[in-house]
XYZ file of C-alpha atoms in Angstrom:
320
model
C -7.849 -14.922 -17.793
C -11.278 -13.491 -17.543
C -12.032 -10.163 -15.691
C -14.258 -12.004 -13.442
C -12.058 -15.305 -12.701
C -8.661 -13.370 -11.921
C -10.614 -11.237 -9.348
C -11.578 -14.658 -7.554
C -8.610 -16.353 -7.728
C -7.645 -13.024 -5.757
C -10.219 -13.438 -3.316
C -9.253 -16.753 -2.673
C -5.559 -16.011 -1.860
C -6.598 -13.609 0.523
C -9.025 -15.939 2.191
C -6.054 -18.570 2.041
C -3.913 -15.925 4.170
C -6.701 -15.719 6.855
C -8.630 -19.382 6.113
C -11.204 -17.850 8.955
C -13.530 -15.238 8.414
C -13.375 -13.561 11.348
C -9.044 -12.852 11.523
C -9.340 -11.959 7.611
C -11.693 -9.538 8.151
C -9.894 -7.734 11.046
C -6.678 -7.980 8.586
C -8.436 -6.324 5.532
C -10.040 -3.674 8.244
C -5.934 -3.031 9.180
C -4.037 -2.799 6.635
C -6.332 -0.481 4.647
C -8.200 1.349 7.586
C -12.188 0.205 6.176
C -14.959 -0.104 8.558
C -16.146 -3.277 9.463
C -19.307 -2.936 6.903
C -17.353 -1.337 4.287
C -14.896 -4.436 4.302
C -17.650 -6.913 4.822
C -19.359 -5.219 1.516
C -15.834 -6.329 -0.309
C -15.644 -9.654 0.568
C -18.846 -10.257 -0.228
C -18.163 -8.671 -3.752
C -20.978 -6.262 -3.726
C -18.225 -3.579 -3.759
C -15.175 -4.468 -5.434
C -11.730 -3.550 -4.309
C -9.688 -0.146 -5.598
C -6.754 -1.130 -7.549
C -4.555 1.008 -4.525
C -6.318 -1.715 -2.268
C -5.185 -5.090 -3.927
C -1.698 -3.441 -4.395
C -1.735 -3.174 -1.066
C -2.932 -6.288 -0.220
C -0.795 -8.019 -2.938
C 2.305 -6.611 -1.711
C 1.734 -7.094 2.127
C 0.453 -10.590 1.338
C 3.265 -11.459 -1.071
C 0.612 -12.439 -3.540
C 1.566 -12.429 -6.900
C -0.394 -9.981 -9.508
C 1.443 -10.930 -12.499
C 0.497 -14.968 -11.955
C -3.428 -13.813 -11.711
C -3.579 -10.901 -13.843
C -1.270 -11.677 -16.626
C 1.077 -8.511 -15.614
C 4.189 -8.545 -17.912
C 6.467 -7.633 -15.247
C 9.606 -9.952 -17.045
C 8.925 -12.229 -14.093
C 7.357 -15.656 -14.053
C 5.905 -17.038 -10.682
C 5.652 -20.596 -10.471
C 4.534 -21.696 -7.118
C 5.287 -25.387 -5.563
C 1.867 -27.652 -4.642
C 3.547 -29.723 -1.695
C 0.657 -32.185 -0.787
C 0.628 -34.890 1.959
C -1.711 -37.718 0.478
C -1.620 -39.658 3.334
C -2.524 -37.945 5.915
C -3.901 -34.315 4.735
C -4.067 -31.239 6.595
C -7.179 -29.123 6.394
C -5.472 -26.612 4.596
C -4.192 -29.293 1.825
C -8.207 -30.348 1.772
C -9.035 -27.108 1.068
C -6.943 -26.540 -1.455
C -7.573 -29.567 -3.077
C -10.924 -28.333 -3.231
C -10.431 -25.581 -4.651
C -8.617 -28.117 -7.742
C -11.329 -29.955 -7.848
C -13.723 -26.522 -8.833
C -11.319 -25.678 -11.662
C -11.468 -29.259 -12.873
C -15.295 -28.838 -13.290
C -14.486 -25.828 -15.820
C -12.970 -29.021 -18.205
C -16.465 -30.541 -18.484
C -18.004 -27.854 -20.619
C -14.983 -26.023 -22.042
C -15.003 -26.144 -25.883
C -11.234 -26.481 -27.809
C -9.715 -27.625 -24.624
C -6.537 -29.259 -24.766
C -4.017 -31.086 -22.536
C -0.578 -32.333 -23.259
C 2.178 -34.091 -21.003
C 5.440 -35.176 -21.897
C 6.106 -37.853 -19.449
C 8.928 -40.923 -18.244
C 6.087 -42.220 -15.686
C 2.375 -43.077 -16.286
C 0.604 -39.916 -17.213
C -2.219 -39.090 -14.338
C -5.306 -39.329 -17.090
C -4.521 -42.801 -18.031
C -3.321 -44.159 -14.907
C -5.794 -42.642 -12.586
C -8.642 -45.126 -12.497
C -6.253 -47.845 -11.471
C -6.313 -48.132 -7.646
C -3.756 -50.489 -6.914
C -1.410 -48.113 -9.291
C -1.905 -44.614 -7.533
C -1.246 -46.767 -4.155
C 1.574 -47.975 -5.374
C 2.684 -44.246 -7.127
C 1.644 -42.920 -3.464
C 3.765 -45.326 -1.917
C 6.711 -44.230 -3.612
C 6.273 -40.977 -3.096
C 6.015 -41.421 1.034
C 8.844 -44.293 0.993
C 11.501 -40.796 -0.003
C 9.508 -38.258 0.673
C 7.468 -38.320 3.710
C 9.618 -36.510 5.610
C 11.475 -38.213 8.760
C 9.035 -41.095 9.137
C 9.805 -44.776 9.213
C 9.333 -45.879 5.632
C 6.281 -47.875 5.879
C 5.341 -51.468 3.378
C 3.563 -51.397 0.615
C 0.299 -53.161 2.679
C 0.155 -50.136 5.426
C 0.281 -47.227 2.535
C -3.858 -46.770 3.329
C -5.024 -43.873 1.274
C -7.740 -41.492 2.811
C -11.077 -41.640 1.332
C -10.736 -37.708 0.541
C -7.591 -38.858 -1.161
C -9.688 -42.009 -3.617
C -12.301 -39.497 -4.131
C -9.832 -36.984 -5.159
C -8.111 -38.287 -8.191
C -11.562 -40.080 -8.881
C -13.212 -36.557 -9.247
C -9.796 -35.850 -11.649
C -10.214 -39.018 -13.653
C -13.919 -37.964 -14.320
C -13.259 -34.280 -15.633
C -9.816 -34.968 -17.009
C -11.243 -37.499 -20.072
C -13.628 -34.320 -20.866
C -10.988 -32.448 -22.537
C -11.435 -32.688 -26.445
C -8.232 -33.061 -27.566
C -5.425 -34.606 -25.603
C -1.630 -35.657 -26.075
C 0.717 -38.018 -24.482
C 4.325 -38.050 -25.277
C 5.684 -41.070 -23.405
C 9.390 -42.474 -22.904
C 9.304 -45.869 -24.792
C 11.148 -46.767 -20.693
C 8.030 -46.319 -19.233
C 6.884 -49.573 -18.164
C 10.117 -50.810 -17.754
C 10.877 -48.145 -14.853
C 7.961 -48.910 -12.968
C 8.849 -52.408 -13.009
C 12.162 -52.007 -11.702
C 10.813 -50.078 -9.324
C 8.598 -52.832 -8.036
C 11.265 -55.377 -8.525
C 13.390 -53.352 -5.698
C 10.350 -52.944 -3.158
C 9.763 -56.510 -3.559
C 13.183 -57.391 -2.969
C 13.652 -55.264 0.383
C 10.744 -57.224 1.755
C 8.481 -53.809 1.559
C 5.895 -55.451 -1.014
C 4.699 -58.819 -0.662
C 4.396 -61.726 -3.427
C 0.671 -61.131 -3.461
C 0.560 -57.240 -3.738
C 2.975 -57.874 -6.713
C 0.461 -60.207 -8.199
C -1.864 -57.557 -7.584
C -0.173 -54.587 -8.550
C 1.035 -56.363 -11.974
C -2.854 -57.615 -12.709
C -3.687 -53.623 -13.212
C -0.578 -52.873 -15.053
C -2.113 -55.288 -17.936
C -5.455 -53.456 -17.237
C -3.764 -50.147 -17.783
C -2.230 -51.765 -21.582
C -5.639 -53.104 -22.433
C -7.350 -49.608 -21.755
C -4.110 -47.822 -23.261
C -4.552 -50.091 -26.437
C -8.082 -49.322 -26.338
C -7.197 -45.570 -26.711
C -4.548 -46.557 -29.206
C -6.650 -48.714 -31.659
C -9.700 -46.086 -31.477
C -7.945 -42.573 -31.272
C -10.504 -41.223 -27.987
C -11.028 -41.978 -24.301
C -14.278 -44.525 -24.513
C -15.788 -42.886 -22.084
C -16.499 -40.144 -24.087
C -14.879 -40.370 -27.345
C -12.972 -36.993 -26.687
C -9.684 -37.618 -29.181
C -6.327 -38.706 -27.452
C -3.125 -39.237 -29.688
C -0.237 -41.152 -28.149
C 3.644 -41.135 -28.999
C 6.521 -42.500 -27.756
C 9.263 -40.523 -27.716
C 12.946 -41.483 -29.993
C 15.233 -39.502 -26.635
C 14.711 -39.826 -23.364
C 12.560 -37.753 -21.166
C 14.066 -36.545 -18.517
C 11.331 -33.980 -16.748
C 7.956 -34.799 -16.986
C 5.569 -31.184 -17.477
C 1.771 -31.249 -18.773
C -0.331 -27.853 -19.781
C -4.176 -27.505 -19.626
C -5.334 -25.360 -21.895
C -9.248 -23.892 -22.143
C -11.003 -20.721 -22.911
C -10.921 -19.617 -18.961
C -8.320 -22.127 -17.716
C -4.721 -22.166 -18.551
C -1.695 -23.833 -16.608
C 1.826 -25.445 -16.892
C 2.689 -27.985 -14.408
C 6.317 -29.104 -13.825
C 5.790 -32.713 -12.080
C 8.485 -32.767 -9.703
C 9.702 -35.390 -6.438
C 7.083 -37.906 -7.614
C 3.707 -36.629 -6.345
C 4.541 -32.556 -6.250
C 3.337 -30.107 -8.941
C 5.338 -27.065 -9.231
C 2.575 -25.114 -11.285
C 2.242 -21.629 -13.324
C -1.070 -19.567 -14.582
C 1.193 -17.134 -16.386
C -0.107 -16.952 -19.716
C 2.815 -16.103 -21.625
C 4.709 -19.385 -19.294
C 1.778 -21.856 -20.740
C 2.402 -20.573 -24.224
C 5.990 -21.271 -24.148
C 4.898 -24.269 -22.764
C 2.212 -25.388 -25.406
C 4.906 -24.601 -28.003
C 8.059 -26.106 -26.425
C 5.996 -29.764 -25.808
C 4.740 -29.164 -29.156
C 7.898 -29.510 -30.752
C 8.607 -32.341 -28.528
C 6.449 -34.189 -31.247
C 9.003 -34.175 -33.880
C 11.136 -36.759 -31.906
C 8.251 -38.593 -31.314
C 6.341 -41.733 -33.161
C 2.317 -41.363 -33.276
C 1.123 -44.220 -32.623
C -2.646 -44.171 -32.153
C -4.738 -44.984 -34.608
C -2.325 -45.058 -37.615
C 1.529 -46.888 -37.797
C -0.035 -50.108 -36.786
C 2.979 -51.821 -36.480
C 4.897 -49.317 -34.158
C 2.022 -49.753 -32.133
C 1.911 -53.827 -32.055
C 5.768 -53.377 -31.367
C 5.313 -50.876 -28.588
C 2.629 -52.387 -26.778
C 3.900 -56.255 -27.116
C 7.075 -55.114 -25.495
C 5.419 -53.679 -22.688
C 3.456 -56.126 -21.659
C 6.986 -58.615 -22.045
C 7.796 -56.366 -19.596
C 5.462 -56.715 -17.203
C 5.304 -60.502 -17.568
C 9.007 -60.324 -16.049
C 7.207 -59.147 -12.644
C-alpha cells in the first residue's frame, strides 16, 4: 500500500473511533498530552504523526498496524463488515461511503483484476438487477435480521442510499480490466429452490415470482452476452467465466490494483468478512487461481459447454 494511502486509512480509523470532531480531538489531546493547535495541525495533516504517536494510538484504539501497513507480525487481521441494508445506521452510511471512495480508485487503475469463486450470483453480474438484490436482501433479513418478525417478500423496501449503493458498485466494478468468475454449475438451481420455499410459505406472492423469474432470464441474456463476447459491454473490459467440476462451498473474491488490494470472505448472505493484508490477498490470488484447474472456461471458446451450461439454466428457471 502506498505511503500516502496507509496513512489515511489511519486517519480514518481514528476518526471512526471519535466520528465527531470535537470528542476526537479532546481524545488525541489525552492520550498523547498535544495542545489543542498542535493536534489540530495533525489532523489536518500539515504535521504528520511520530511513529511513538500512532503506536500509541494503534494500541489504545485496538487498531490494527499490520492490516494498514503491511507489518509482518505472523498475524493476519481480517475484520467482519456487518451491514443492516434495510434500515442503516449513520455509522453503516458512513462507512459505506467510505467503500464507495475506494471503488472510484477501480475506474482509472491500470492491470486491475478481480476474481470470485462463488455458489450464489457473483455481485458484478447480478448487481444491476433490482428485483434480484431485493430478493438477495430479503434473504438475508428473513435469517438474519436479528429478532424481528420475518417480513414478505412485498414489505422488503430497500432505502434509496441502499439502490444507490450497489448502483455506484455496479458502475466502478465493470471498470476493472480483467475479471474472473468461477461459478458452481448449482447456481441457478439454488436460487430457485430458494424461491420455490418463500413462495410456498406464503412470504412471496405469484406475481413477485413472475417478477423475480423475468430478471433471472435478464441476468442469462446479459451473462451470455459476456459469455459469447469475452468483456462487460459496457466497456469491453475482459471477463472469463467457468463453472466449476466440485462444489463450492465458501464463496471469497479479491480486488487487486496498483493502490488497492483486498480478500473478501462472503459470509451469512450479505456480510463481508474482509482483509488488506497483502501477503492474505496473495495467498488469496493464488489459492482461487488454482481453483481454475477444476474449472471449465467457458466464455468465448468451448462453445458447446457453454450452449449446455446456459440451456440448463434457463430449464431451470422455467421450473419457477
Amino acid at each position: 500500500m502506498e505511503a500516502n494511502l496507509w496513512y489515511d486509512v489511519f486517519l480514518e480509523l481514528i476518526h471512526e473511533k471519535y466520528p465527531k470532531n470535537a470528542q476526537l480531538t479532546h481524545a488525541v489531546m489525552d492520550l498523547l498530552c498535544l495542545e489543542r493547535e498542535a493536534t489540530y495541525r495533525r489532523l489536518r495533516k500539515e504535521v504528520p504523526f511520530t511513529a511513538n504517536e500512532i503506536a500509541k494510538m494503534a494500541t489504545t484504539w485496538k487498531i490494527s498496524l499490520d492490516e494498514i501497513i503491511g507489518i509482518n507480525s505472523g498475524k493476519i487481521s481480517f475484520q467482519m463488515h456487518p451491514f443492516n441494508y434495510l434500515n442503516p445506521s449513520p455509522k453503516e452510511l458512513n462507512n459505506m461511503q467510505k467503500v464507495h471512495n475506494l471503488m472510484e480508485q477501480l475506474r482509472a487503475a491500470t492491470n486491475s483484476e478481480y476474481m470470485e469463486v462463488s455458489n450464489i450470483f457473483p455481485r458484478p453480474l447480478d448487481a444491476g438487477f433490482p428485483s434480484l438484490l431485493r430478493f438477495k436482501i430479503f434473504n438475508w433479513a428473513y435469517y438474519y435480521n436479528g429478532h424481528e418478525s420475518p417480513k414478505p417478500f412485498s414489505n422488503v423496501i430497500l432505502p434509496n442510499s441502499v439502490r444507490a449503493a450497489f448502483e455506484h458498485y455496479k458502475s466502478c466494478i465493470v471498470h476493472i480490466k480483467n475479471s474472473n468468475f468461477i461459478l458452481d454449475e448449482m447456481v441457478f438451481e439454488h436460487f430457485v429452490q430458494n424461491i420455490h420455499y418463500f413462495h410456498s410459505i406464503l412470504m412471496i406472492t405469484n406475481e413477485e415470482k413472475e417478477l423475480i423469474k423475468e430478471e433471472l432470464h435478464a441476468l442469462l441474456d446479459y451473462m451470455l452476452e459476456i459469455a459469447n463476447r469475452g468483456y462487460y459491454p459496457e466497456t469491453q473490459n475482459q471477463v472469463n467465466i467457468y463453472t466449476s467440476q466440485i462444489t463450492i462451498n465458501t464463496n471469497y473474491s479479491y480486488i487487486y490494483t496498483e493502490k488497492l488490494k483486498t480478500c473478501r470472505i462472503h459470509a451469512f448472505g450479505k456480510f463481508d468478512i474482509s482483509s488488506y493484508d497483502s501477503q492474505m490477498v496473495e495467498n488469496f490470488r493464488d489459492w482461487m487461481n488454482l481453483k481454475k484447474k477444476s474449472s471449465i472456461l467457458i466464455s468465448e471458446v468451448n462453445e458447446k459447454k457453454r450452449i449446455e451450461f446456459f440451456g440448463e439454466q434457463r430449464r431451470i428457471v422455467d421450473g419457477l
